[in-house]
Amino acid sequence: QKEVEQNSGPLSVPEGAIASLNCTYSDRVSQSFFWYRQYSGKSPELIMSIYSNGDKEDGRFTAQLNKASQYVSLLIRDSQPSDSATYLCAVNSGNTGKLIFGQGTTLQVKP
Amino acid sequence: EPEVTQTPSHQVTQMGQEVILRCVPISNHLYFYWYRQILGQKVEFLVSFYNNEISEKSEIFDDQFSVERPDGSNFTLKIRSTKLEDSAMYFCASSQRDPKIDGYTFGSGTRLTVV
């Protein structure tokens, strides 16, 4: 069974701090990885994708991938209260674009 | 910005009834998906659809489920005989290019409540 694991949290950080969200996956052949943000009662919204080892930056967000350790992370710099949401790690499985999602980490950014 | 549109936003149905959940993907998208999320649980893959046929389906997607793209714009999910455990949020998603690289856009979802 292919799994994606995240700490459900909540992760609480003060406004302006760096939030660090982590994810591990079990399928060693996975090629691409995604972070989605989901506000309560809403649909997932794509934040970033990454498929090469190392860091990928987009504005305040940095995704990090380490395929050897089967580990993906998301850093959010200068966290804002509006960043408070559940962050879903998703791993591509196979050739059809199917995603396997983690449980999600709830982030709370306190003013 | 283009959106994936889902209707209805909330559907209540009696156990054993058929329901059809409707989605209008973004117009030039080629890859289509249905996912569901039971309250408090993970987002789960149901089915992928490309080139007018199912490309992959999960164990959840049994004979009670079907998908159709009847007119080149709508993409529907039918549940023939609903069960209580089908109560969930159902999300449609679509992608223009290779979803393995670009990911995809989710619709706003249909909350299905089976009573």
Short mmCIF file of N, CA and C in Angstrom, two decimals, chain B residues 7-106:
data_model
loop_
_atom_site.label_atom_id
_atom_site.label_comp_id
_atom_site.label_asym_id
_atom_site.label_seq_id
_atom_site.Cartn_x
_atom_site.Cartn_y
_atom_site.Cartn_z
N THR B 7 -21.58 21.20 -9.79
CA THR B 7 -22.95 21.38 -9.32
C THR B 7 -23.56 20.01 -8.99
N PRO B 8 -24.47 19.95 -8.00
CA PRO B 8 -24.78 21.02 -7.07
C PRO B 8 -23.69 21.16 -6.03
N SER B 9 -23.76 22.18 -5.20
CA SER B 9 -22.76 22.33 -4.14
C SER B 9 -23.07 21.37 -2.99
N HIS B 10 -24.36 21.06 -2.81
CA HIS B 10 -24.77 20.15 -1.76
C HIS B 10 -25.94 19.32 -2.26
N GLN B 11 -25.84 18.01 -2.09
CA GLN B 11 -26.89 17.09 -2.51
C GLN B 11 -27.21 16.16 -1.35
N VAL B 12 -28.51 16.10 -1.02
CA VAL B 12 -28.97 15.15 -0.01
C VAL B 12 -29.80 14.10 -0.73
N THR B 13 -29.52 12.84 -0.48
CA THR B 13 -30.23 11.78 -1.16
C THR B 13 -30.52 10.65 -0.19
N GLN B 14 -31.54 9.88 -0.51
CA GLN B 14 -31.87 8.73 0.33
C GLN B 14 -31.03 7.54 -0.11
N MET B 15 -30.68 6.72 0.86
CA MET B 15 -29.93 5.50 0.59
C MET B 15 -30.63 4.69 -0.50
N GLY B 16 -29.85 4.19 -1.44
CA GLY B 16 -30.38 3.39 -2.53
C GLY B 16 -30.74 4.19 -3.77
N GLN B 17 -30.77 5.51 -3.65
CA GLN B 17 -31.09 6.35 -4.80
C GLN B 17 -29.84 6.58 -5.67
N GLU B 18 -30.09 6.92 -6.91
CA GLU B 18 -29.02 7.27 -7.83
C GLU B 18 -28.74 8.77 -7.75
N VAL B 19 -27.47 9.12 -7.81
CA VAL B 19 -27.12 10.54 -7.88
C VAL B 19 -26.14 10.76 -9.03
N ILE B 20 -26.23 11.93 -9.61
CA ILE B 20 -25.28 12.36 -10.64
C ILE B 20 -24.66 13.66 -10.20
N LEU B 21 -23.35 13.65 -10.08
CA LEU B 21 -22.60 14.85 -9.73
C LEU B 21 -21.99 15.41 -11.01
N ARG B 22 -22.14 16.69 -11.18
CA ARG B 22 -21.74 17.31 -12.45
C ARG B 22 -20.54 18.22 -12.30
N CYS B 23 -19.74 18.23 -13.33
CA CYS B 23 -18.51 19.03 -13.34
C CYS B 23 -18.34 19.61 -14.74
N VAL B 24 -17.93 20.86 -14.80
CA VAL B 24 -17.51 21.46 -16.06
C VAL B 24 -16.04 21.81 -15.90
N PRO B 25 -15.15 21.00 -16.50
CA PRO B 25 -13.72 21.29 -16.38
C PRO B 25 -13.36 22.57 -17.15
N ILE B 26 -12.15 23.04 -16.96
CA ILE B 26 -11.64 24.17 -17.71
C ILE B 26 -11.55 23.77 -19.19
N SER B 27 -11.92 24.68 -20.08
CA SER B 27 -12.30 24.30 -21.45
C SER B 27 -11.21 23.62 -22.26
N ASN B 28 -9.97 23.95 -22.12
CA ASN B 28 -8.93 23.32 -22.95
C ASN B 28 -8.18 22.23 -22.20
N HIS B 29 -8.74 21.77 -21.10
CA HIS B 29 -8.10 20.72 -20.33
C HIS B 29 -8.41 19.35 -20.92
N LEU B 30 -7.47 18.43 -20.72
CA LEU B 30 -7.55 17.12 -21.37
C LEU B 30 -7.64 15.96 -20.39
N TYR B 31 -7.22 16.21 -19.14
CA TYR B 31 -7.17 15.15 -18.14
C TYR B 31 -8.19 15.47 -17.06
N PHE B 32 -8.95 14.47 -16.65
CA PHE B 32 -10.05 14.71 -15.72
C PHE B 32 -10.04 13.67 -14.61
N TYR B 33 -10.44 14.10 -13.43
CA TYR B 33 -10.36 13.25 -12.25
C TYR B 33 -11.57 13.48 -11.35
N TRP B 34 -11.90 12.43 -10.58
CA TRP B 34 -12.78 12.56 -9.43
C TRP B 34 -12.04 12.06 -8.20
N TYR B 35 -12.16 12.84 -7.13
CA TYR B 35 -11.65 12.47 -5.82
C TYR B 35 -12.80 12.62 -4.82
N ARG B 36 -12.65 11.98 -3.67
CA ARG B 36 -13.60 12.24 -2.61
C ARG B 36 -12.86 12.42 -1.30
N GLN B 37 -13.52 13.10 -0.37
CA GLN B 37 -12.95 13.33 0.95
C GLN B 37 -14.06 13.16 1.98
N ILE B 38 -14.00 12.03 2.69
CA ILE B 38 -14.91 11.83 3.82
C ILE B 38 -14.49 12.79 4.92
N LEU B 39 -15.44 13.32 5.65
CA LEU B 39 -15.19 14.35 6.66
C LEU B 39 -14.07 13.91 7.61
N GLY B 40 -13.02 14.75 7.68
CA GLY B 40 -11.92 14.49 8.60
C GLY B 40 -10.90 13.50 8.09
N GLN B 41 -11.08 13.02 6.84
CA GLN B 41 -10.16 12.03 6.30
C GLN B 41 -9.39 12.56 5.10
N LYS B 42 -8.55 11.69 4.56
CA LYS B 42 -7.70 12.08 3.43
C LYS B 42 -8.52 12.27 2.16
N VAL B 43 -7.99 13.04 1.26
CA VAL B 43 -8.52 13.12 -0.10
C VAL B 43 -8.14 11.82 -0.81
N GLU B 44 -9.15 11.14 -1.38
CA GLU B 44 -8.92 9.82 -1.99
C GLU B 44 -9.22 9.85 -3.48
N PHE B 45 -8.34 9.26 -4.24
CA PHE B 45 -8.52 9.14 -5.69
C PHE B 45 -9.66 8.17 -6.00
N LEU B 46 -10.51 8.55 -6.95
CA LEU B 46 -11.55 7.65 -7.43
C LEU B 46 -11.24 7.16 -8.85
N VAL B 47 -11.04 8.11 -9.77
CA VAL B 47 -10.94 7.73 -11.17
C VAL B 47 -10.23 8.83 -11.97
N SER B 48 -9.50 8.41 -13.00
CA SER B 48 -8.92 9.35 -13.95
C SER B 48 -9.49 9.06 -15.33
N PHE B 49 -9.58 10.09 -16.15
CA PHE B 49 -10.26 9.97 -17.45
C PHE B 49 -9.49 10.78 -18.46
N TYR B 50 -9.12 10.14 -19.56
CA TYR B 50 -8.35 10.82 -20.59
C TYR B 50 -8.70 10.23 -21.94
N ASN B 51 -8.81 11.06 -22.95
CA ASN B 51 -9.10 10.60 -24.30
C ASN B 51 -10.39 9.78 -24.35
N ASN B 52 -11.38 10.27 -23.61
CA ASN B 52 -12.71 9.67 -23.60
C ASN B 52 -12.80 8.28 -23.02
N GLU B 53 -11.84 7.94 -22.17
CA GLU B 53 -11.96 6.67 -21.48
C GLU B 53 -11.29 6.74 -20.12
N ILE B 54 -11.69 5.81 -19.25
CA ILE B 54 -11.08 5.71 -17.94
C ILE B 54 -9.64 5.23 -18.10
N SER B 55 -8.70 5.97 -17.51
CA SER B 55 -7.30 5.57 -17.57
C SER B 55 -6.87 4.82 -16.30
N GLU B 56 -7.53 5.10 -15.20
CA GLU B 56 -7.25 4.37 -13.97
C GLU B 56 -8.43 4.56 -13.02
N LYS B 57 -8.69 3.53 -12.22
CA LYS B 57 -9.72 3.67 -11.19
C LYS B 57 -9.25 2.99 -9.91
N SER B 58 -9.77 3.45 -8.79
CA SER B 58 -9.36 2.90 -7.51
C SER B 58 -10.30 1.76 -7.10
N GLU B 59 -9.94 1.12 -6.00
CA GLU B 59 -10.79 0.05 -5.47
C GLU B 59 -12.16 0.58 -5.03
N ILE B 60 -12.20 1.86 -4.66
CA ILE B 60 -13.47 2.45 -4.25
C ILE B 60 -14.43 2.50 -5.44
N PHE B 61 -13.90 2.72 -6.61
CA PHE B 61 -14.69 2.92 -7.83
C PHE B 61 -15.18 1.57 -8.33
N ASP B 62 -16.22 1.05 -7.64
CA ASP B 62 -16.73 -0.27 -8.03
C ASP B 62 -17.86 -0.11 -9.04
N ASP B 63 -18.63 -1.18 -9.23
CA ASP B 63 -19.67 -1.18 -10.26
C ASP B 63 -20.78 -0.17 -10.01
N GLN B 64 -20.84 0.35 -8.80
CA GLN B 64 -21.86 1.35 -8.49
C GLN B 64 -21.52 2.74 -9.04
N PHE B 65 -20.26 2.90 -9.43
CA PHE B 65 -19.79 4.19 -9.92
C PHE B 65 -19.60 4.15 -11.43
N SER B 66 -19.87 5.27 -12.08
CA SER B 66 -19.53 5.42 -13.49
C SER B 66 -19.24 6.89 -13.78
N VAL B 67 -18.48 7.11 -14.83
CA VAL B 67 -18.19 8.49 -15.26
C VAL B 67 -18.51 8.61 -16.74
N GLU B 68 -18.79 9.84 -17.13
CA GLU B 68 -19.16 10.08 -18.51
C GLU B 68 -18.77 11.50 -18.87
N ARG B 69 -18.38 11.68 -20.12
CA ARG B 69 -18.15 13.02 -20.65
C ARG B 69 -19.04 13.12 -21.88
N PRO B 70 -20.31 13.41 -21.66
CA PRO B 70 -21.32 13.22 -22.71
C PRO B 70 -21.23 14.19 -23.89
N ASP B 71 -20.74 15.41 -23.63
CA ASP B 71 -20.87 16.42 -24.69
C ASP B 71 -19.62 17.24 -24.89
N GLY B 72 -18.49 16.78 -24.41
CA GLY B 72 -17.23 17.50 -24.61
C GLY B 72 -17.00 18.62 -23.65
N SER B 73 -17.99 18.92 -22.79
CA SER B 73 -17.76 19.97 -21.79
C SER B 73 -18.05 19.45 -20.38
N ASN B 74 -19.14 18.72 -20.20
CA ASN B 74 -19.48 18.21 -18.88
C ASN B 74 -18.73 16.91 -18.60
N PHE B 75 -18.50 16.68 -17.30
CA PHE B 75 -17.87 15.44 -16.85
C PHE B 75 -18.64 15.02 -15.62
N THR B 76 -19.32 13.87 -15.69
CA THR B 76 -20.22 13.50 -14.61
C THR B 76 -19.76 12.25 -13.89
N LEU B 77 -20.12 12.19 -12.62
CA LEU B 77 -19.91 11.00 -11.79
C LEU B 77 -21.28 10.52 -11.35
N LYS B 78 -21.59 9.27 -11.65
CA LYS B 78 -22.88 8.70 -11.26
C LYS B 78 -22.64 7.64 -10.21
N ILE B 79 -23.44 7.68 -9.16
CA ILE B 79 -23.47 6.61 -8.17
C ILE B 79 -24.85 5.99 -8.28
N ARG B 80 -24.91 4.70 -8.63
CA ARG B 80 -26.19 4.07 -8.98
C ARG B 80 -27.09 3.86 -7.77
N SER B 81 -26.55 3.35 -6.72
CA SER B 81 -27.35 3.02 -5.53
C SER B 81 -26.55 3.45 -4.32
N THR B 82 -26.85 4.65 -3.83
CA THR B 82 -26.00 5.24 -2.81
C THR B 82 -26.10 4.50 -1.48
N LYS B 83 -24.96 4.49 -0.78
CA LYS B 83 -24.89 3.91 0.56
C LYS B 83 -24.56 5.04 1.54
N LEU B 84 -24.80 4.78 2.82
CA LEU B 84 -24.49 5.79 3.83
C LEU B 84 -23.02 6.19 3.77
N GLU B 85 -22.16 5.20 3.50
CA GLU B 85 -20.72 5.47 3.49
C GLU B 85 -20.25 6.24 2.26
N ASP B 86 -21.16 6.52 1.33
CA ASP B 86 -20.81 7.37 0.19
C ASP B 86 -20.87 8.85 0.56
N SER B 87 -21.36 9.16 1.74
CA SER B 87 -21.42 10.55 2.18
C SER B 87 -20.01 11.11 2.28
N ALA B 88 -19.77 12.16 1.52
CA ALA B 88 -18.42 12.72 1.43
C ALA B 88 -18.49 13.98 0.59
N MET B 89 -17.36 14.67 0.53
CA MET B 89 -17.18 15.77 -0.42
C MET B 89 -16.56 15.16 -1.67
N TYR B 90 -17.15 15.43 -2.82
CA TYR B 90 -16.63 14.91 -4.08
C TYR B 90 -16.04 16.06 -4.88
N PHE B 91 -14.78 15.89 -5.27
CA PHE B 91 -14.08 16.92 -6.03
C PHE B 91 -13.77 16.42 -7.43
N CYS B 92 -14.08 17.26 -8.38
CA CYS B 92 -13.64 17.06 -9.76
C CYS B 92 -12.36 17.86 -9.96
N ALA B 93 -11.48 17.39 -10.82
CA ALA B 93 -10.24 18.11 -11.11
C ALA B 93 -9.89 17.93 -12.58
N SER B 94 -9.17 18.91 -13.11
CA SER B 94 -8.75 18.79 -14.51
C SER B 94 -7.37 19.40 -14.70
N SER B 95 -6.71 18.96 -15.78
CA SER B 95 -5.38 19.45 -16.10
C SER B 95 -5.25 19.60 -17.60
N GLN B 96 -4.55 20.64 -18.03
CA GLN B 96 -4.35 20.85 -19.45
C GLN B 96 -3.18 20.02 -19.97
N ARG B 97 -2.08 20.13 -19.27
CA ARG B 97 -0.87 19.43 -19.71
C ARG B 97 -0.62 18.23 -18.81
N ASP B 98 0.57 17.68 -18.89
CA ASP B 98 0.90 16.48 -18.15
C ASP B 98 0.67 16.71 -16.66
N PRO B 99 -0.31 16.05 -16.09
CA PRO B 99 -0.63 16.30 -14.67
C PRO B 99 0.48 15.82 -13.74
N LYS B 100 1.34 14.93 -14.22
CA LYS B 100 2.45 14.48 -13.38
C LYS B 100 3.44 15.62 -13.14
N ILE B 101 3.43 16.59 -14.01
CA ILE B 101 4.35 17.72 -13.87
C ILE B 101 3.62 18.95 -13.33
N ASP B 102 2.44 19.22 -13.87
CA ASP B 102 1.76 20.48 -13.56
C ASP B 102 0.72 20.38 -12.45
N GLY B 103 0.39 19.16 -12.03
CA GLY B 103 -0.71 19.04 -11.08
C GLY B 103 -2.01 19.40 -11.76
N TYR B 104 -3.06 19.59 -10.97
CA TYR B 104 -4.33 19.97 -11.58
C TYR B 104 -5.13 20.88 -10.68
N THR B 105 -6.20 21.42 -11.28
CA THR B 105 -7.08 22.37 -10.60
C THR B 105 -8.31 21.62 -10.13
N PHE B 106 -8.63 21.82 -8.86
CA PHE B 106 -9.82 21.19 -8.30
C PHE B 106 -11.02 22.12 -8.40
#
